Amino acid sequence: MTTEEVRRLQLTPASKIPSRRQRWLWANRIPLGTATVFAGRGGEGKSTFALYLAAQLNRGELVGDLTGVKADVLIVSHEDDWATVMNPRLLGTGADLDAVHRLAVETTIDEITAETIPALPLDITLIREAVHATGARLLIIDPITSTIGGDLYKVADVRRALDPLTSLAQELDIAVIGIMHFNKGGGNASDKLSGSHGFRDAVRSVLLFATDEETGQRVVTVDKSNYSQERGASFAFNLVSMTVSTDDGAETQVGSVQFLGDTDVTVSDIINRTTDADAPDDRNAAQAFLLDYLRGRVEKEAAAADVLKAGRAAGFSDTDLKNARRRCRDPRIESQKSGFGSGWVWAISYEGVTEGVQGATSHEGDTLDTFVTPSTNSDDPPSYSDHRLAILERADLVDISPAPWGGDAA
């Protein structure tokens, strides 16, 4: 039996719609009232970072409009086993397991009952019931493509599934994080989302994930941000191994997030980076250009934007110059913030010493705490005020690569 769709005209004067400012789950990066996509190749830490944010929200520590509010989280995830993977990961983040809820759907066909994941838009009413029952303010769907029954490469099918979800987020003032994978190969990072561009069009924020093989750090770039000026900004984190105790009296290793703060490396830089075997003469020429340019400045430093502009005029691409900066040794060329809210500065660092933006000095033998502003709480959430020192790109700061706890750390 086919259900007939009934469509009616609706007109609402704009004067009847109260204006209000945009609210944020995570300030300027993950908006409330709509959906955000986390995208990257498998193993880049997308799922682990989402759980990290969930734990911050559980504790009321996530910087945004819900700071101080301890809120529940709903998770749709079927790729990883909850007993052996999801719960240990949540324990590793310090999440409140009573405030994290696995969301599934029970179906009965011909008296046979089975459990499955929600389907969009079919189960939007059940998702609404789950939000009302728990008071959740965040819904994580991992991967979001698994909830869509139509053709992922057809815009109409994708929008038919996602539009009701974003409308629900707006209605209930919650945030939705949908986790997706990249297509293979290089190219424009903005075009790497698997499936139709309808995914990118339907959401208001897109965060791209990639691993910087030169440092082992995970880099996240805000690739789309309709409601803030964060588009193009990047931050970094490490995946570190930690031991958690399980309910069966055993111990297991899980990945946990160590937030590092802002970085001038972007996901686009990483996925399009020239390999060591490619054009060594060009790289050496780019390094020579950078050193000559910076040595010609009184302070031996310059705004990164000015250096890149001059480099382009000299025939180098931005990727050539960024790769050359990272490979420079003796002297190093460090990248650092010039001040709160300011742009990036590239500076020559002699004998491994670079001055930080607040007078801090970093040395080759220093620990990670030298480069990241100390926090009074090791579980403090990501924030813009806590990580303004230069993040030095050093492989010896990486705790694990690849992750030793097994499986896909996506």
Coordinates of C-alpha atoms in Angstrom, one line a residue:
M1 CA 0.0 0.0 0.0
T2 CA 1.5 3.4 -1.0
T3 CA 1.1 6.4 1.3
E4 CA 0.1 9.5 -0.6
E5 CA 2.1 12.6 0.2
V6 CA 0.1 15.7 0.9
R7 CA 1.8 19.1 0.5
R8 CA 0.3 22.4 1.7
L9 CA 1.5 26.0 1.4
Q10 CA 2.9 27.7 4.5
L11 CA 3.5 31.4 4.7
T12 CA 5.1 33.1 7.7
P13 CA 5.9 36.8 8.0
A14 CA 9.5 37.3 8.9
S15 CA 8.3 39.7 11.7
K16 CA 6.7 36.6 13.4
I17 CA 10.1 34.8 13.6
P18 CA 12.1 36.1 16.7
S19 CA 15.7 36.8 15.8
R20 CA 18.5 35.4 18.0
R21 CA 22.2 34.8 17.9
Q22 CA 23.7 31.5 16.8
R23 CA 24.4 29.2 19.7
W24 CA 27.4 26.8 19.9
L25 CA 28.1 23.4 21.3
W26 CA 31.8 24.0 20.9
A27 CA 32.5 27.7 20.4
N28 CA 32.8 28.8 16.8
R29 CA 33.3 25.2 15.5
I30 CA 30.3 23.0 16.2
P31 CA 27.0 24.9 16.1
L32 CA 23.8 24.0 18.0
G33 CA 20.6 23.5 16.0
T34 CA 22.2 21.9 13.0
A35 CA 24.6 19.2 11.8
T36 CA 28.4 19.1 11.5
V37 CA 30.4 16.6 9.5
F38 CA 33.8 15.1 10.7
A39 CA 35.5 13.7 7.5
G40 CA 38.8 12.0 6.9
R41 CA 40.4 8.8 5.9
G42 CA 40.1 5.8 8.2
G43 CA 42.3 5.9 11.3
E44 CA 42.6 9.7 11.5
G45 CA 40.9 9.9 15.0
K46 CA 37.5 11.2 13.9
S47 CA 35.5 8.9 16.2
T48 CA 37.9 9.2 19.1
F49 CA 37.8 13.0 18.9
A50 CA 34.0 13.0 18.8
L51 CA 34.0 10.9 22.0
Y52 CA 36.5 13.3 23.5
L53 CA 34.0 16.1 22.9
A54 CA 31.2 14.0 24.3
A55 CA 33.1 13.5 27.5
Q56 CA 33.7 17.2 27.8
L57 CA 29.9 17.8 27.4
N58 CA 29.1 15.1 30.0
R59 CA 31.2 17.0 32.5
G60 CA 29.9 20.4 31.6
E61 CA 33.4 21.5 30.5
L62 CA 33.0 21.9 26.7
V63 CA 33.6 25.6 25.8
G64 CA 30.5 27.0 24.2
D65 CA 27.0 28.0 25.1
L66 CA 26.5 24.8 27.3
T67 CA 29.6 25.4 29.4
G68 CA 28.7 24.4 33.0
V69 CA 25.8 22.2 31.7
K70 CA 26.3 18.5 32.2
A71 CA 24.5 17.0 29.2
D72 CA 23.7 13.5 27.9
V73 CA 24.9 12.2 24.5
L74 CA 23.3 9.9 22.0
I75 CA 25.5 7.7 19.8
V76 CA 24.6 5.7 16.7
S77 CA 27.5 3.4 16.0
H78 CA 27.5 -0.2 14.7
E79 CA 31.0 -0.5 13.2
D80 CA 32.7 -1.0 16.5
D81 CA 31.7 -3.4 19.3
W82 CA 30.4 -1.5 22.3
A83 CA 31.7 -3.9 25.0
T84 CA 35.3 -4.2 23.6
V85 CA 35.8 -0.9 21.8
M86 CA 33.3 1.9 22.4
N87 CA 32.9 1.6 26.2
P88 CA 36.7 1.4 26.8
R89 CA 37.2 4.4 24.6
L90 CA 34.6 6.3 26.5
L91 CA 36.3 5.3 29.8
G92 CA 39.5 6.6 28.4
T93 CA 38.0 10.0 27.7
G94 CA 36.5 10.3 31.2
A95 CA 33.0 10.2 29.9
D96 CA 30.0 9.5 32.3
L97 CA 28.7 6.2 31.0
D98 CA 25.3 6.8 32.6
A99 CA 25.1 9.9 30.4
V100 CA 26.1 8.3 27.1
H101 CA 23.4 6.3 25.3
R102 CA 23.7 3.8 22.5
L103 CA 20.8 4.5 20.1
A104 CA 19.4 1.6 18.0
V105 CA 16.1 0.6 16.6
E106 CA 14.2 -2.7 17.1
T107 CA 12.3 -4.0 14.2
T108 CA 9.8 -6.9 14.0
I109 CA 9.0 -8.6 10.7
D110 CA 6.8 -11.7 10.6
E111 CA 7.3 -12.1 14.4
I112 CA 11.1 -12.0 14.0
T113 CA 12.6 -9.2 16.1
A114 CA 16.0 -7.8 15.3
E115 CA 18.1 -4.8 16.2
T116 CA 19.3 -2.3 13.6
I117 CA 20.5 1.2 13.2
P118 CA 18.1 4.1 12.6
A119 CA 17.2 4.9 9.0
L120 CA 16.7 8.4 7.8
P121 CA 14.2 9.9 7.4
L122 CA 12.1 6.9 8.4
D123 CA 13.1 6.9 12.1
I124 CA 13.3 10.6 12.7
T125 CA 10.4 10.3 15.2
L126 CA 12.2 7.7 17.2
I127 CA 15.3 9.9 17.3
R128 CA 13.1 12.7 18.6
E129 CA 11.8 10.4 21.3
A130 CA 15.4 9.5 22.3
V131 CA 16.3 13.1 22.7
H132 CA 13.2 13.8 24.8
A133 CA 13.8 10.8 27.0
T134 CA 17.5 11.6 27.7
G135 CA 17.7 15.3 27.4
A136 CA 20.7 14.8 25.1
R137 CA 22.3 17.8 23.5
L138 CA 24.6 16.0 21.2
L139 CA 23.9 13.2 18.7
I140 CA 26.9 11.4 17.1
I141 CA 26.2 9.2 14.0
D142 CA 29.2 7.1 13.0
P143 CA 29.2 6.8 10.1
I144 CA 26.3 8.9 9.0
T145 CA 26.2 7.3 5.5
S146 CA 25.0 4.1 7.2
T147 CA 21.7 5.7 8.1
I148 CA 20.8 6.7 4.5
G149 CA 18.9 4.1 2.5
G150 CA 19.0 5.9 -0.9
D151 CA 21.8 6.5 -3.3
L152 CA 24.7 8.3 -1.5
Y153 CA 25.7 9.9 -4.8
K154 CA 22.3 11.4 -5.5
V155 CA 21.8 14.9 -4.0
A156 CA 18.0 14.3 -3.7
D157 CA 18.4 11.1 -1.7
V158 CA 21.0 12.6 0.6
R159 CA 18.9 15.8 1.2
R160 CA 15.8 13.7 1.7
A161 CA 17.6 12.0 4.6
L162 CA 19.5 14.8 6.1
D163 CA 17.1 17.7 5.9
P164 CA 14.7 16.2 8.5
L165 CA 17.7 15.5 10.7
T166 CA 18.9 19.1 10.6
S167 CA 15.3 20.3 11.1
L168 CA 15.1 18.2 14.2
A169 CA 18.4 19.6 15.5
Q170 CA 17.0 23.1 15.0
E171 CA 13.7 22.2 16.7
L172 CA 15.4 20.7 19.8
D173 CA 18.5 22.9 19.9
I174 CA 20.9 20.0 19.8
A175 CA 24.1 19.4 17.8
V176 CA 24.6 16.5 15.4
I177 CA 28.0 15.2 14.4
G178 CA 28.0 12.9 11.4
I179 CA 31.3 11.0 10.7
M180 CA 32.3 10.3 7.1
H181 CA 35.2 9.0 5.1
F182 CA 37.3 10.6 2.4
N183 CA 37.6 9.5 -1.2
K184 CA 41.0 8.3 -2.1
G185 CA 43.7 10.4 -3.7
G186 CA 44.8 14.0 -3.5
G187 CA 43.1 17.1 -4.8
N188 CA 40.9 19.7 -3.2
A189 CA 40.3 18.7 0.4
S190 CA 36.8 20.3 0.2
D191 CA 35.8 17.8 -2.5
K192 CA 37.0 14.7 -0.6
L193 CA 33.8 13.8 1.2
S194 CA 32.5 10.4 -0.1
G195 CA 29.2 10.4 -1.8
S196 CA 27.2 13.3 -3.1
H197 CA 28.0 17.0 -2.4
G198 CA 24.6 17.0 -0.8
F199 CA 26.3 16.0 2.4
R200 CA 28.4 19.1 2.4
D201 CA 25.5 21.3 1.3
A202 CA 23.1 20.0 4.0
V203 CA 25.4 20.7 7.0
R204 CA 26.6 24.1 8.3
S205 CA 30.0 23.0 9.5
V206 CA 32.6 20.6 8.1
L207 CA 35.8 19.6 9.9
L208 CA 38.4 17.6 8.0
F209 CA 40.9 15.2 9.7
A210 CA 44.3 14.0 8.5
T211 CA 47.6 12.7 10.0
D212 CA 50.7 14.7 9.4
E213 CA 53.2 12.0 8.7
E214 CA 56.1 14.3 9.5
T215 CA 55.0 14.9 13.1
G216 CA 52.5 12.1 13.8
Q217 CA 50.0 14.7 14.9
R218 CA 46.4 14.7 13.8
V219 CA 45.4 17.9 12.1
V220 CA 41.9 19.2 11.9
T221 CA 40.9 22.0 9.5
V222 CA 37.6 23.9 9.6
D223 CA 36.7 23.5 6.0
K224 CA 33.2 24.9 6.2
S225 CA 31.7 27.2 8.9
N226 CA 28.6 29.1 7.9
Y227 CA 28.2 30.8 11.2
S228 CA 31.7 31.8 12.3
Q229 CA 35.0 33.1 10.8
E230 CA 36.9 29.9 11.6
R231 CA 36.9 28.6 8.0
G232 CA 40.4 27.7 7.1
A233 CA 41.7 27.6 10.7
S234 CA 43.3 24.4 11.9
F235 CA 44.2 22.7 15.2
A236 CA 46.2 19.6 16.1
F237 CA 46.0 16.8 18.6
N238 CA 47.9 13.6 19.4
L239 CA 46.3 10.2 19.9
V240 CA 48.0 8.8 23.0
S241 CA 47.7 5.3 24.4
M242 CA 46.3 4.7 27.9
T243 CA 45.3 1.7 29.9
V244 CA 41.7 1.3 31.2
S245 CA 40.2 -1.3 33.4
T246 CA 37.2 -3.3 32.0
D247 CA 34.3 -4.8 33.9
D248 CA 35.7 -8.3 33.5
G249 CA 38.7 -7.4 35.7
A250 CA 41.1 -7.1 32.7
E251 CA 42.9 -4.1 31.3
T252 CA 43.0 -2.8 27.7
Q253 CA 44.7 -0.2 25.7
V254 CA 42.7 2.6 24.2
G255 CA 43.4 5.8 22.3
S256 CA 42.9 9.1 24.0
V257 CA 43.1 12.7 22.7
Q258 CA 45.9 15.1 23.8
F259 CA 44.8 18.5 22.5
L260 CA 47.6 20.6 21.1
G261 CA 46.0 23.8 19.9
D262 CA 46.3 25.9 16.8
T263 CA 48.5 25.0 13.9
D264 CA 49.2 26.6 10.5
V265 CA 49.3 23.1 8.8
T266 CA 46.1 22.3 7.0
V267 CA 44.5 19.1 5.9
S268 CA 44.9 20.2 2.3
D269 CA 48.6 20.7 2.8
I270 CA 48.9 17.1 4.1
I271 CA 46.9 15.3 1.5
N272 CA 48.7 17.1 -1.3
R273 CA 52.1 17.1 0.2
T274 CA 55.0 16.3 -2.1
T275 CA 56.8 13.1 -1.2
D276 CA 60.4 13.0 -0.3
A277 CA 61.2 11.4 -3.7
D278 CA 59.7 14.3 -5.7
A279 CA 61.6 17.3 -7.0
P280 CA 64.4 17.5 -4.4
D281 CA 66.0 20.4 -6.3
D282 CA 62.8 22.4 -6.1
R283 CA 62.6 21.7 -2.4
N284 CA 66.1 22.8 -1.8
A285 CA 65.5 25.9 -3.8
A286 CA 62.4 26.7 -1.8
Q287 CA 64.4 26.3 1.5
A288 CA 67.1 28.6 0.2
F289 CA 64.5 31.1 -0.8
L290 CA 62.9 31.0 2.7
L291 CA 66.2 31.4 4.5
D292 CA 67.3 34.3 2.2
Y293 CA 64.0 36.0 2.6
L294 CA 63.9 35.8 6.4
R295 CA 67.6 36.6 6.9
G296 CA 66.9 39.8 5.0
R297 CA 64.4 41.0 7.7
V298 CA 65.7 42.8 10.7
E299 CA 63.9 40.5 13.1
K300 CA 64.6 37.4 11.0
E301 CA 60.9 36.8 10.9
A302 CA 57.9 37.7 8.7
A303 CA 54.2 37.2 8.5
A304 CA 53.5 33.8 6.9
A305 CA 51.1 35.4 4.4
D306 CA 53.9 37.8 3.3
V307 CA 56.4 35.0 2.9
L308 CA 53.9 32.9 0.8
K309 CA 53.1 35.9 -1.4
A310 CA 56.8 36.6 -2.1
G311 CA 57.3 32.9 -2.7
R312 CA 54.6 32.7 -5.3
A313 CA 56.1 35.7 -7.0
A314 CA 59.4 33.7 -7.1
G315 CA 57.7 30.8 -8.7
F316 CA 57.1 28.5 -5.7
S317 CA 53.7 27.0 -4.7
D318 CA 52.4 27.4 -1.2
T319 CA 52.8 23.7 -0.7
D320 CA 56.5 23.9 -1.8
L321 CA 57.1 26.6 0.7
K322 CA 55.3 25.0 3.6
N323 CA 57.1 21.7 3.0
A324 CA 60.4 23.6 2.8
R325 CA 59.8 25.3 6.1
R326 CA 59.1 22.1 7.9
R327 CA 62.2 20.4 6.4
C328 CA 64.6 23.2 7.3
R329 CA 67.1 22.2 9.9
D330 CA 70.0 24.2 11.4
P331 CA 68.6 26.7 11.3
R332 CA 64.9 25.7 11.8
I333 CA 62.1 27.9 10.6
E334 CA 59.4 27.9 13.3
S335 CA 55.7 28.9 12.8
Q336 CA 54.1 30.7 15.6
K337 CA 51.2 33.0 16.5
S338 CA 52.3 36.7 16.6
G339 CA 49.7 37.5 19.2
F340 CA 46.1 36.8 20.3
G341 CA 43.9 36.9 17.2
S342 CA 46.8 37.7 14.9
G343 CA 48.2 35.7 12.0
W344 CA 51.1 33.2 11.8
V345 CA 54.7 34.3 11.7
W346 CA 57.6 32.3 10.3
A347 CA 60.8 32.9 12.1
I348 CA 64.4 31.6 11.9
S349 CA 65.3 29.7 15.1
Y350 CA 69.1 29.4 15.7
E351 CA 70.4 26.6 18.0
G352 CA 66.9 25.2 18.4
V353 CA 65.5 28.2 20.3
T354 CA 62.3 30.1 19.4
E355 CA 60.6 32.8 21.4
G356 CA 56.9 32.2 22.1
V357 CA 54.2 34.7 21.7
Q358 CA 54.1 35.5 25.4
G359 CA 57.8 35.4 26.1
A360 CA 58.0 31.7 26.6
T361 CA 61.2 30.0 25.3
S362 CA 61.2 26.6 23.8
H363 CA 64.3 24.3 23.6
E364 CA 65.0 21.1 21.9
G365 CA 65.0 19.2 25.2
D366 CA 61.7 20.6 26.5
T367 CA 58.6 18.6 27.1
L368 CA 55.2 19.1 25.5
D369 CA 54.1 21.2 28.4
T370 CA 56.6 23.9 27.2
F371 CA 54.7 24.3 24.0
V372 CA 51.1 24.2 25.2
T373 CA 49.8 26.6 27.8
P374 CA 49.4 24.7 31.0
S375 CA 45.9 24.0 32.2
T376 CA 44.7 23.6 35.8
N377 CA 42.8 20.5 34.8
S378 CA 44.3 17.8 32.6
D379 CA 40.7 17.1 31.2
D380 CA 40.0 20.7 30.3
P381 CA 38.2 21.0 26.9
P382 CA 39.5 22.6 23.8
S383 CA 39.4 26.4 24.1
Y384 CA 40.8 29.4 22.2
S385 CA 42.4 30.9 25.3
D386 CA 44.4 27.9 26.4
H387 CA 46.6 27.2 23.4
R388 CA 48.2 30.3 22.1
L389 CA 51.8 29.3 22.3
A390 CA 53.6 28.0 19.2
I391 CA 53.1 24.4 18.5
L392 CA 56.5 23.0 17.5
E393 CA 56.2 20.3 14.8
R394 CA 58.5 17.6 16.3
A395 CA 58.2 13.9 15.8
D396 CA 59.6 13.1 19.2
L397 CA 56.5 14.6 20.8
V398 CA 54.3 11.9 19.3
D399 CA 53.3 9.2 21.8
I400 CA 52.0 6.6 19.4
S401 CA 51.9 6.1 15.6
P402 CA 50.2 4.0 14.5
A403 CA 47.8 3.5 17.4
P404 CA 48.7 0.3 19.3
W405 CA 45.3 -0.4 20.6
G406 CA 44.2 -2.1 17.4
G407 CA 41.4 -1.5 15.0
D408 CA 40.5 1.6 13.1
A409 CA 41.0 4.7 15.3
A410 CA 38.7 6.6 12.9

